[in-house]
Amino acid sequence: MPALTARAERWALAQPFVISRGVKTEAEVVVAEITAGPHRGRGEAVPYPRYGETVGGVLAQIEDARGRIEAGAGRAGLQAILPAGAARNALDCALWDLAAKQAGVRAWTLAGRDRLDPVKTCFTISLGPVDAMAEAARANARRPMLKLKIGARDDLDAVAAVRAAAPRARLIVDANEALTFEELRRLAPDLARLGVMLVEQPLPAGQDGALEGYASPVPLCADESLHTRAELAACARIYSLINIKLDKAGGLTEALALAADARAAGLGLMVGCMVATSLAMAPAMIVAQGAEVVDLDGPLLLTRDREPGLSIQGSILEAPSPDLWG
């Protein structure tokens, strides 16, 4: 019979990570492990306060699910046991890892893929003084894509400074719900002029209705407004792309289904992450195959990564080894 354990871990960040909602200096993650005979599956998730989650609450959810997991509930059954969120993500990814090891194949094979290609991630520039954001962009100017956090009075100055510091990089801006519709309409033409390719979650979730019928000069991407397939139809009327994160979707199982439905609806895909280790990025790489934008830079923001972690060359993430996941 399977045996389930879960624990919390803290991973220090190389620099404070600043968005419009606040600052963090460490990644707090929950790791679930499911053991069956000689095989062990692992999954990592990040409890996110924006969605009412805490480390203690996620561990309690996993503990509540223990009996059914140890009784043999698999990935399909898990979807009915827990709601979408970090707890289900940790367990779902652990079950994928375990199933791959039991079958002697890679997880992407179970997901119907012949191979897992490397992916090219963007790199995040935290919200801060304009000079500091420009310096961070200059230090990472050779990366192919930069994502800068906005949500301050001098947003346009910051974007212009980042563009000047990294003239060849593709730029994404992420407001994390910090703008009003009027602010977006005012900023968008200048963002387009500065070569910004995407604006992520400009308005607060729940206020997206203001965007209906708005022809933005820069494509808009839903993040906080979309967690699972339940929100897809509403977002498809407003956004050009959606950001799929395993912690929001509640695991790889729902994320893959969401990606397929989004493609069928004509939406572009961004695959993102919370700040976490390579163990959290590895399953997301399956969803990221063919995505227009990949934002799996969590390990690049830490002082040290899990060992073994993903092999990362610059901004290129290679397929995980079986010792890491899948």
mmCIF file of C-alpha atoms in Angstrom:
data_model
loop_
_atom_site.group_PDB
_atom_site.id
_atom_site.type_symbol
_atom_site.label_atom_id
_atom_site.label_comp_id
_atom_site.label_asym_id
_atom_site.label_seq_id
_atom_site.Cartn_x
_atom_site.Cartn_y
_atom_site.Cartn_z
ATOM 1 C CA MET A 1 0.000 0.000 0.000
ATOM 2 C CA PRO A 2 1.252 3.539 -0.680
ATOM 3 C CA ALA A 3 2.586 5.621 2.194
ATOM 4 C CA LEU A 4 2.257 9.426 2.135
ATOM 5 C CA THR A 5 4.436 11.987 3.898
ATOM 6 C CA ALA A 6 4.564 15.776 3.544
ATOM 7 C CA ARG A 7 6.839 18.491 4.868
ATOM 8 C CA ALA A 8 7.467 22.222 4.595
ATOM 9 C CA GLU A 9 10.757 23.635 3.335
ATOM 10 C CA ARG A 10 12.255 27.122 3.090
ATOM 11 C CA TRP A 11 14.599 28.194 0.287
ATOM 12 C CA ALA A 12 16.377 31.553 0.463
ATOM 13 C CA LEU A 13 16.097 33.958 -2.473
ATOM 14 C CA ALA A 14 19.173 35.528 -4.011
ATOM 15 C CA GLN A 15 17.430 38.930 -3.971
ATOM 16 C CA PRO A 16 14.142 40.138 -2.459
ATOM 17 C CA PHE A 17 11.293 39.315 -4.843
ATOM 18 C CA VAL A 18 9.007 42.349 -5.101
ATOM 19 C CA ILE A 19 5.624 42.576 -6.810
ATOM 20 C CA SER A 20 2.755 45.043 -6.412
ATOM 21 C CA ARG A 21 1.348 43.050 -3.462
ATOM 22 C CA GLY A 22 4.513 42.814 -1.377
ATOM 23 C CA VAL A 23 7.994 41.409 -0.834
ATOM 24 C CA LYS A 24 9.346 37.929 -0.164
ATOM 25 C CA THR A 25 12.880 36.877 0.746
ATOM 26 C CA GLU A 26 12.389 33.106 0.776
ATOM 27 C CA ALA A 27 10.329 30.481 -0.982
ATOM 28 C CA GLU A 28 8.110 28.476 1.369
ATOM 29 C CA VAL A 29 7.201 25.204 -0.308
ATOM 30 C CA VAL A 30 5.431 21.981 0.621
ATOM 31 C CA VAL A 31 6.816 18.666 -0.617
ATOM 32 C CA ALA A 32 4.626 15.555 -0.759
ATOM 33 C CA GLU A 33 6.192 12.097 -1.087
ATOM 34 C CA ILE A 34 4.274 8.928 -1.900
ATOM 35 C CA THR A 35 6.138 5.631 -1.520
ATOM 36 C CA ALA A 36 4.981 2.280 -2.864
ATOM 37 C CA GLY A 37 7.437 -0.577 -2.519
ATOM 38 C CA PRO A 38 10.803 0.492 -3.947
ATOM 39 C CA HIS A 39 9.339 3.494 -5.775
ATOM 40 C CA ARG A 40 8.918 7.060 -4.530
ATOM 41 C CA GLY A 41 7.080 9.933 -6.167
ATOM 42 C CA ARG A 42 7.539 13.569 -5.197
ATOM 43 C CA GLY A 43 5.656 16.791 -5.812
ATOM 44 C CA GLU A 44 6.394 20.363 -4.733
ATOM 45 C CA ALA A 45 3.872 23.165 -4.340
ATOM 46 C CA VAL A 46 3.813 26.749 -3.080
ATOM 47 C CA PRO A 47 0.998 27.844 -0.745
ATOM 48 C CA TYR A 48 -0.042 31.296 -1.958
ATOM 49 C CA PRO A 49 -1.579 33.818 0.475
ATOM 50 C CA ARG A 50 -3.308 35.654 -2.420
ATOM 51 C CA TYR A 51 -5.566 32.593 -2.675
ATOM 52 C CA GLY A 52 -6.006 32.191 1.072
ATOM 53 C CA GLU A 53 -3.399 29.456 1.405
ATOM 54 C CA THR A 54 -0.870 28.932 4.192
ATOM 55 C CA VAL A 55 1.806 26.305 4.696
ATOM 56 C CA GLY A 56 -0.088 24.916 7.680
ATOM 57 C CA GLY A 57 -3.364 24.849 5.793
ATOM 58 C CA VAL A 58 -1.865 23.018 2.820
ATOM 59 C CA LEU A 59 -0.220 20.443 5.084
ATOM 60 C CA ALA A 60 -3.578 19.952 6.811
ATOM 61 C CA GLN A 61 -5.307 19.386 3.463
ATOM 62 C CA ILE A 62 -2.726 16.781 2.528
ATOM 63 C CA GLU A 63 -3.150 15.086 5.888
ATOM 64 C CA ASP A 64 -6.933 15.005 5.392
ATOM 65 C CA ALA A 65 -6.410 13.268 2.048
ATOM 66 C CA ARG A 66 -3.915 10.759 3.437
ATOM 67 C CA GLY A 67 -6.362 7.925 4.034
ATOM 68 C CA ARG A 68 -7.744 7.959 0.506
ATOM 69 C CA ILE A 69 -4.303 8.340 -1.101
ATOM 70 C CA GLU A 70 -2.909 5.466 0.930
ATOM 71 C CA ALA A 71 -6.009 3.438 0.045
ATOM 72 C CA GLY A 72 -5.022 3.767 -3.598
ATOM 73 C CA ALA A 73 -6.737 6.894 -4.940
ATOM 74 C CA GLY A 74 -4.947 7.882 -8.128
ATOM 75 C CA ARG A 75 -4.729 11.064 -10.154
ATOM 76 C CA ALA A 76 -8.313 10.887 -11.394
ATOM 77 C CA GLY A 77 -9.697 10.288 -7.924
ATOM 78 C CA LEU A 78 -7.604 13.081 -6.457
ATOM 79 C CA GLN A 79 -9.485 15.663 -8.517
ATOM 80 C CA ALA A 80 -12.612 14.974 -6.455
ATOM 81 C CA ILE A 81 -10.799 14.721 -3.115
ATOM 82 C CA LEU A 82 -9.230 18.195 -3.070
ATOM 83 C CA PRO A 83 -10.009 21.526 -4.734
ATOM 84 C CA ALA A 84 -7.563 23.182 -7.096
ATOM 85 C CA GLY A 85 -4.603 24.651 -5.250
ATOM 86 C CA ALA A 86 -1.214 23.900 -3.786
ATOM 87 C CA ALA A 87 -2.188 20.790 -1.794
ATOM 88 C CA ARG A 88 -3.677 19.032 -4.802
ATOM 89 C CA ASN A 89 -0.722 20.114 -6.927
ATOM 90 C CA ALA A 90 1.825 18.546 -4.575
ATOM 91 C CA LEU A 91 -0.097 15.265 -4.460
ATOM 92 C CA ASP A 92 -0.918 15.170 -8.162
ATOM 93 C CA CYS A 93 2.703 15.711 -9.191
ATOM 94 C CA ALA A 94 3.840 13.080 -6.679
ATOM 95 C CA LEU A 95 1.366 10.603 -8.177
ATOM 96 C CA TRP A 96 2.627 11.347 -11.710
ATOM 97 C CA ASP A 97 6.218 10.818 -10.562
ATOM 98 C CA LEU A 98 5.315 7.585 -8.788
ATOM 99 C CA ALA A 99 3.368 6.239 -11.768
ATOM 100 C CA ALA A 100 6.276 6.957 -14.119
ATOM 101 C CA LYS A 101 8.743 5.168 -11.879
ATOM 102 C CA GLN A 102 6.421 2.197 -11.425
ATOM 103 C CA ALA A 103 5.931 1.917 -15.199
ATOM 104 C CA GLY A 104 9.607 2.409 -15.961
ATOM 105 C CA VAL A 105 8.889 5.259 -18.377
ATOM 106 C CA ARG A 106 9.163 9.034 -18.240
ATOM 107 C CA ALA A 107 6.215 11.106 -17.083
ATOM 108 C CA TRP A 108 5.893 12.854 -20.415
ATOM 109 C CA THR A 109 5.376 9.446 -22.025
ATOM 110 C CA LEU A 110 2.419 8.918 -19.699
ATOM 111 C CA ALA A 111 1.188 12.339 -20.829
ATOM 112 C CA GLY A 112 1.295 11.214 -24.458
ATOM 113 C CA ARG A 113 4.539 12.885 -25.551
ATOM 114 C CA ASP A 114 7.423 11.100 -27.276
ATOM 115 C CA ARG A 115 10.029 13.450 -25.819
ATOM 116 C CA LEU A 116 10.472 16.518 -23.652
ATOM 117 C CA ASP A 117 12.251 19.329 -25.443
ATOM 118 C CA PRO A 118 14.250 22.013 -23.615
ATOM 119 C CA VAL A 119 12.320 25.207 -22.915
ATOM 120 C CA LYS A 120 13.490 28.820 -22.873
ATOM 121 C CA THR A 121 12.326 30.713 -19.796
ATOM 122 C CA CYS A 122 11.950 34.409 -19.278
ATOM 123 C CA PHE A 123 13.683 36.024 -16.279
ATOM 124 C CA THR A 124 11.827 38.214 -13.791
ATOM 125 C CA ILE A 125 12.861 41.747 -12.819
ATOM 126 C CA SER A 126 11.346 42.674 -9.458
ATOM 127 C CA LEU A 127 9.426 45.889 -8.870
ATOM 128 C CA GLY A 128 11.688 48.606 -7.461
ATOM 129 C CA PRO A 129 13.294 51.979 -8.111
ATOM 130 C CA VAL A 130 13.766 52.684 -11.793
ATOM 131 C CA ASP A 131 17.570 52.653 -11.522
ATOM 132 C CA ALA A 132 17.545 49.289 -9.736
ATOM 133 C CA MET A 133 15.240 47.733 -12.336
ATOM 134 C CA ALA A 134 17.440 49.067 -15.126
ATOM 135 C CA GLU A 135 20.555 47.658 -13.480
ATOM 136 C CA ALA A 136 18.916 44.249 -13.064
ATOM 137 C CA ALA A 137 17.917 44.335 -16.734
ATOM 138 C CA ARG A 138 21.444 45.314 -17.751
ATOM 139 C CA ALA A 139 22.874 42.385 -15.794
ATOM 140 C CA ASN A 140 20.494 40.055 -17.645
ATOM 141 C CA ALA A 141 20.445 41.807 -21.013
ATOM 142 C CA ARG A 142 21.649 38.716 -22.855
ATOM 143 C CA ARG A 143 18.641 36.698 -21.789
ATOM 144 C CA PRO A 144 16.100 36.346 -24.606
ATOM 145 C CA MET A 145 13.081 37.433 -22.558
ATOM 146 C CA LEU A 146 12.616 39.580 -19.448
ATOM 147 C CA LYS A 147 9.473 39.950 -17.384
ATOM 148 C CA LEU A 148 9.285 43.091 -15.301
ATOM 149 C CA LYS A 149 6.905 43.657 -12.443
ATOM 150 C CA ILE A 150 4.985 46.936 -12.487
ATOM 151 C CA GLY A 151 2.561 48.639 -10.132
ATOM 152 C CA ALA A 152 4.159 51.967 -9.199
ATOM 153 C CA ARG A 153 3.717 55.597 -10.258
ATOM 154 C CA ASP A 154 6.803 55.519 -12.478
ATOM 155 C CA ASP A 155 5.865 52.339 -14.356
ATOM 156 C CA LEU A 156 6.466 53.820 -17.795
ATOM 157 C CA ASP A 157 9.864 55.204 -16.778
ATOM 158 C CA ALA A 158 10.802 51.751 -15.471
ATOM 159 C CA VAL A 159 9.766 50.025 -18.693
ATOM 160 C CA ALA A 160 11.676 52.579 -20.765
ATOM 161 C CA ALA A 161 14.767 52.155 -18.591
ATOM 162 C CA VAL A 162 14.601 48.359 -18.855
ATOM 163 C CA ARG A 163 14.172 48.589 -22.629
ATOM 164 C CA ALA A 164 17.235 50.846 -22.882
ATOM 165 C CA ALA A 165 19.267 48.511 -20.642
ATOM 166 C CA ALA A 166 18.256 45.370 -22.553
ATOM 167 C CA PRO A 167 17.478 46.511 -26.096
ATOM 168 C CA ARG A 168 17.422 43.021 -27.635
ATOM 169 C CA ALA A 169 15.334 41.227 -25.014
ATOM 170 C CA ARG A 170 11.677 40.543 -25.538
ATOM 171 C CA LEU A 171 9.695 42.242 -22.751
ATOM 172 C CA ILE A 172 6.660 41.207 -20.742
ATOM 173 C CA VAL A 173 5.139 43.387 -18.047
ATOM 174 C CA ASP A 174 3.220 41.889 -15.133
ATOM 175 C CA ALA A 175 0.956 44.154 -13.104
ATOM 176 C CA ASN A 176 -0.265 41.484 -10.663
ATOM 177 C CA GLU A 177 -3.719 43.149 -10.635
ATOM 178 C CA ALA A 178 -2.310 46.599 -9.775
ATOM 179 C CA LEU A 179 -3.797 48.723 -12.578
ATOM 180 C CA THR A 180 -7.170 50.300 -13.173
ATOM 181 C CA PHE A 181 -8.749 50.129 -16.597
ATOM 182 C CA GLU A 182 -7.997 53.817 -17.158
ATOM 183 C CA GLU A 183 -4.345 53.298 -16.215
ATOM 184 C CA LEU A 184 -4.084 50.393 -18.621
ATOM 185 C CA ARG A 185 -5.600 52.396 -21.464
ATOM 186 C CA ARG A 186 -3.176 55.234 -20.764
ATOM 187 C CA LEU A 187 -0.095 52.999 -20.535
ATOM 188 C CA ALA A 188 -0.808 50.498 -23.303
ATOM 189 C CA PRO A 189 0.098 52.638 -26.354
ATOM 190 C CA ASP A 190 3.470 53.548 -24.820
ATOM 191 C CA LEU A 191 4.091 49.925 -23.831
ATOM 192 C CA ALA A 192 3.487 48.945 -27.442
ATOM 193 C CA ARG A 193 5.906 51.680 -28.581
ATOM 194 C CA LEU A 194 8.551 50.280 -26.239
ATOM 195 C CA GLY A 195 8.172 46.830 -27.750
ATOM 196 C CA VAL A 196 6.351 45.136 -24.875
ATOM 197 C CA MET A 197 4.957 41.867 -26.225
ATOM 198 C CA LEU A 198 2.506 41.043 -23.430
ATOM 199 C CA VAL A 199 0.774 42.561 -20.393
ATOM 200 C CA GLU A 200 -0.016 40.022 -17.707
ATOM 201 C CA GLN A 201 -3.076 40.441 -15.426
ATOM 202 C CA PRO A 202 -3.447 44.229 -15.578
ATOM 203 C CA LEU A 203 -6.698 44.496 -13.589
ATOM 204 C CA PRO A 204 -7.799 42.825 -10.362
ATOM 205 C CA ALA A 205 -9.455 39.443 -10.835
ATOM 206 C CA GLY A 206 -13.197 39.976 -10.826
ATOM 207 C CA GLN A 207 -12.910 43.351 -12.540
ATOM 208 C CA ASP A 208 -12.024 41.890 -15.941
ATOM 209 C CA GLY A 209 -15.407 42.808 -17.343
ATOM 210 C CA ALA A 210 -14.067 46.288 -18.031
ATOM 211 C CA LEU A 211 -11.771 44.752 -20.648
ATOM 212 C CA GLU A 212 -14.570 43.289 -22.763
ATOM 213 C CA GLY A 213 -14.531 44.969 -26.151
ATOM 214 C CA TYR A 214 -11.234 46.745 -25.463
ATOM 215 C CA ALA A 215 -8.784 46.438 -28.355
ATOM 216 C CA SER A 216 -5.491 46.553 -26.486
ATOM 217 C CA PRO A 217 -2.432 47.502 -28.564
ATOM 218 C CA VAL A 218 -0.494 44.937 -26.498
ATOM 219 C CA PRO A 219 -1.878 41.399 -26.018
ATOM 220 C CA LEU A 220 -3.282 40.725 -22.549
ATOM 221 C CA CYS A 221 -2.733 37.553 -20.525
ATOM 222 C CA ALA A 222 -4.900 36.253 -17.673
ATOM 223 C CA ASP A 223 -3.133 35.030 -14.541
ATOM 224 C CA GLU A 224 -4.948 35.574 -11.252
ATOM 225 C CA SER A 225 -8.257 35.525 -13.142
ATOM 226 C CA LEU A 226 -7.791 31.947 -14.340
ATOM 227 C CA HIS A 227 -7.068 28.868 -12.268
ATOM 228 C CA THR A 228 -8.823 25.945 -13.975
ATOM 229 C CA ARG A 229 -11.119 25.164 -16.895
ATOM 230 C CA ALA A 230 -13.986 26.662 -14.883
ATOM 231 C CA GLU A 231 -12.810 30.204 -15.712
ATOM 232 C CA LEU A 232 -11.713 29.527 -19.277
ATOM 233 C CA ALA A 233 -14.829 30.607 -21.161
ATOM 234 C CA ALA A 234 -14.979 33.957 -19.380
ATOM 235 C CA CYS A 235 -11.272 34.624 -19.962
ATOM 236 C CA ALA A 236 -11.482 33.639 -23.631
ATOM 237 C CA ARG A 237 -13.796 36.614 -24.243
ATOM 238 C CA ILE A 238 -11.261 39.075 -22.834
ATOM 239 C CA TYR A 239 -7.696 37.794 -23.047
ATOM 240 C CA SER A 240 -5.398 36.659 -25.844
ATOM 241 C CA LEU A 241 -3.390 34.289 -23.636
ATOM 242 C CA ILE A 242 -3.736 32.538 -20.300
ATOM 243 C CA ASN A 243 -1.023 31.807 -17.744
ATOM 244 C CA ILE A 244 -1.222 28.209 -16.543
ATOM 245 C CA LYS A 245 0.424 27.527 -13.186
ATOM 246 C CA LEU A 246 0.293 24.104 -11.595
ATOM 247 C CA ASP A 247 -0.318 25.590 -8.159
ATOM 248 C CA LYS A 248 -3.417 27.392 -9.420
ATOM 249 C CA ALA A 249 -4.686 24.480 -11.508
ATOM 250 C CA GLY A 250 -4.120 21.996 -8.715
ATOM 251 C CA GLY A 251 -1.585 19.837 -10.518
ATOM 252 C CA LEU A 252 -0.368 18.560 -13.833
ATOM 253 C CA THR A 253 -3.582 16.617 -14.540
ATOM 254 C CA GLU A 254 -5.798 19.714 -14.648
ATOM 255 C CA ALA A 255 -3.068 21.850 -16.236
ATOM 256 C CA LEU A 256 -2.807 19.530 -19.245
ATOM 257 C CA ALA A 257 -6.583 19.474 -19.693
ATOM 258 C CA LEU A 258 -6.704 23.263 -19.356
ATOM 259 C CA ALA A 259 -3.965 23.709 -21.945
ATOM 260 C CA ALA A 260 -5.792 21.497 -24.441
ATOM 261 C CA ASP A 261 -9.079 23.347 -23.972
ATOM 262 C CA ALA A 262 -7.369 26.737 -24.192
ATOM 263 C CA ARG A 263 -5.779 25.788 -27.498
ATOM 264 C CA ALA A 264 -9.166 24.623 -28.786
ATOM 265 C CA ALA A 265 -10.591 28.014 -27.810
ATOM 266 C CA GLY A 266 -7.891 29.802 -29.792
ATOM 267 C CA LEU A 267 -5.961 31.118 -26.803
ATOM 268 C CA GLY A 268 -2.201 31.388 -26.546
ATOM 269 C CA LEU A 269 -0.392 29.776 -23.629
ATOM 270 C CA MET A 270 1.949 31.117 -21.017
ATOM 271 C CA VAL A 271 3.222 28.567 -18.497
ATOM 272 C CA GLY A 272 4.315 30.149 -15.241
ATOM 273 C CA CYS A 273 5.376 29.296 -11.733
ATOM 274 C CA MET A 274 5.569 30.464 -8.182
ATOM 275 C CA VAL A 275 9.077 30.982 -6.773
ATOM 276 C CA ALA A 276 10.175 27.418 -6.027
ATOM 277 C CA THR A 277 12.843 24.816 -6.763
ATOM 278 C CA SER A 278 13.438 22.646 -9.815
ATOM 279 C CA LEU A 279 11.123 20.001 -8.366
ATOM 280 C CA ALA A 280 8.182 22.335 -8.998
ATOM 281 C CA MET A 281 9.393 23.345 -12.474
ATOM 282 C CA ALA A 282 9.930 19.814 -13.831
ATOM 283 C CA PRO A 283 6.262 18.796 -14.267
ATOM 284 C CA ALA A 284 5.393 22.252 -15.615
ATOM 285 C CA MET A 285 7.854 21.649 -18.451
ATOM 286 C CA ILE A 286 5.420 19.103 -19.900
ATOM 287 C CA VAL A 287 2.690 21.760 -20.140
ATOM 288 C CA ALA A 288 5.234 24.264 -21.483
ATOM 289 C CA GLN A 289 5.958 22.261 -24.644
ATOM 290 C CA GLY A 290 4.995 24.563 -27.492
ATOM 291 C CA ALA A 291 3.799 27.425 -25.266
ATOM 292 C CA GLU A 292 4.218 30.944 -26.595
ATOM 293 C CA VAL A 293 5.725 32.121 -23.302
ATOM 294 C CA VAL A 294 7.508 30.085 -20.623
ATOM 295 C CA ASP A 295 8.105 31.608 -17.194
ATOM 296 C CA LEU A 296 9.755 28.874 -15.145
ATOM 297 C CA ASP A 297 12.597 30.904 -13.657
ATOM 298 C CA GLY A 298 11.934 29.992 -10.002
ATOM 299 C CA PRO A 299 15.267 28.184 -9.472
ATOM 300 C CA LEU A 300 17.162 31.119 -11.011
ATOM 301 C CA LEU A 301 15.867 33.352 -8.206
ATOM 302 C CA LEU A 302 17.167 31.153 -5.351
ATOM 303 C CA THR A 303 20.530 31.250 -3.623
ATOM 304 C CA ARG A 304 20.734 27.494 -4.242
ATOM 305 C CA ASP A 305 18.538 24.903 -5.926
ATOM 306 C CA ARG A 306 17.601 21.367 -5.024
ATOM 307 C CA GLU A 307 20.177 18.661 -5.830
ATOM 308 C CA PRO A 308 19.809 17.239 -8.304
ATOM 309 C CA GLY A 309 18.007 20.116 -9.960
ATOM 310 C CA LEU A 310 17.250 20.973 -13.530
ATOM 311 C CA SER A 311 20.207 21.556 -15.813
ATOM 312 C CA ILE A 312 19.890 25.251 -16.706
ATOM 313 C CA GLN A 313 22.171 26.842 -19.286
ATOM 314 C CA GLY A 314 21.496 30.563 -19.343
ATOM 315 C CA SER A 315 17.738 30.628 -19.859
ATOM 316 C CA ILE A 316 17.434 27.097 -21.279
ATOM 317 C CA LEU A 317 15.897 24.422 -19.042
ATOM 318 C CA GLU A 318 16.754 20.860 -19.974
ATOM 319 C CA ALA A 319 14.491 17.867 -19.331
ATOM 320 C CA PRO A 320 14.682 16.654 -15.717
ATOM 321 C CA SER A 321 16.589 13.555 -14.734
ATOM 322 C CA PRO A 322 14.547 10.722 -13.187
ATOM 323 C CA ASP A 323 16.291 11.417 -9.888
ATOM 324 C CA LEU A 324 14.616 14.828 -9.804
ATOM 325 C CA TRP A 325 11.134 14.016 -11.113
ATOM 326 C CA GLY A 326 9.232 12.016 -13.668
#
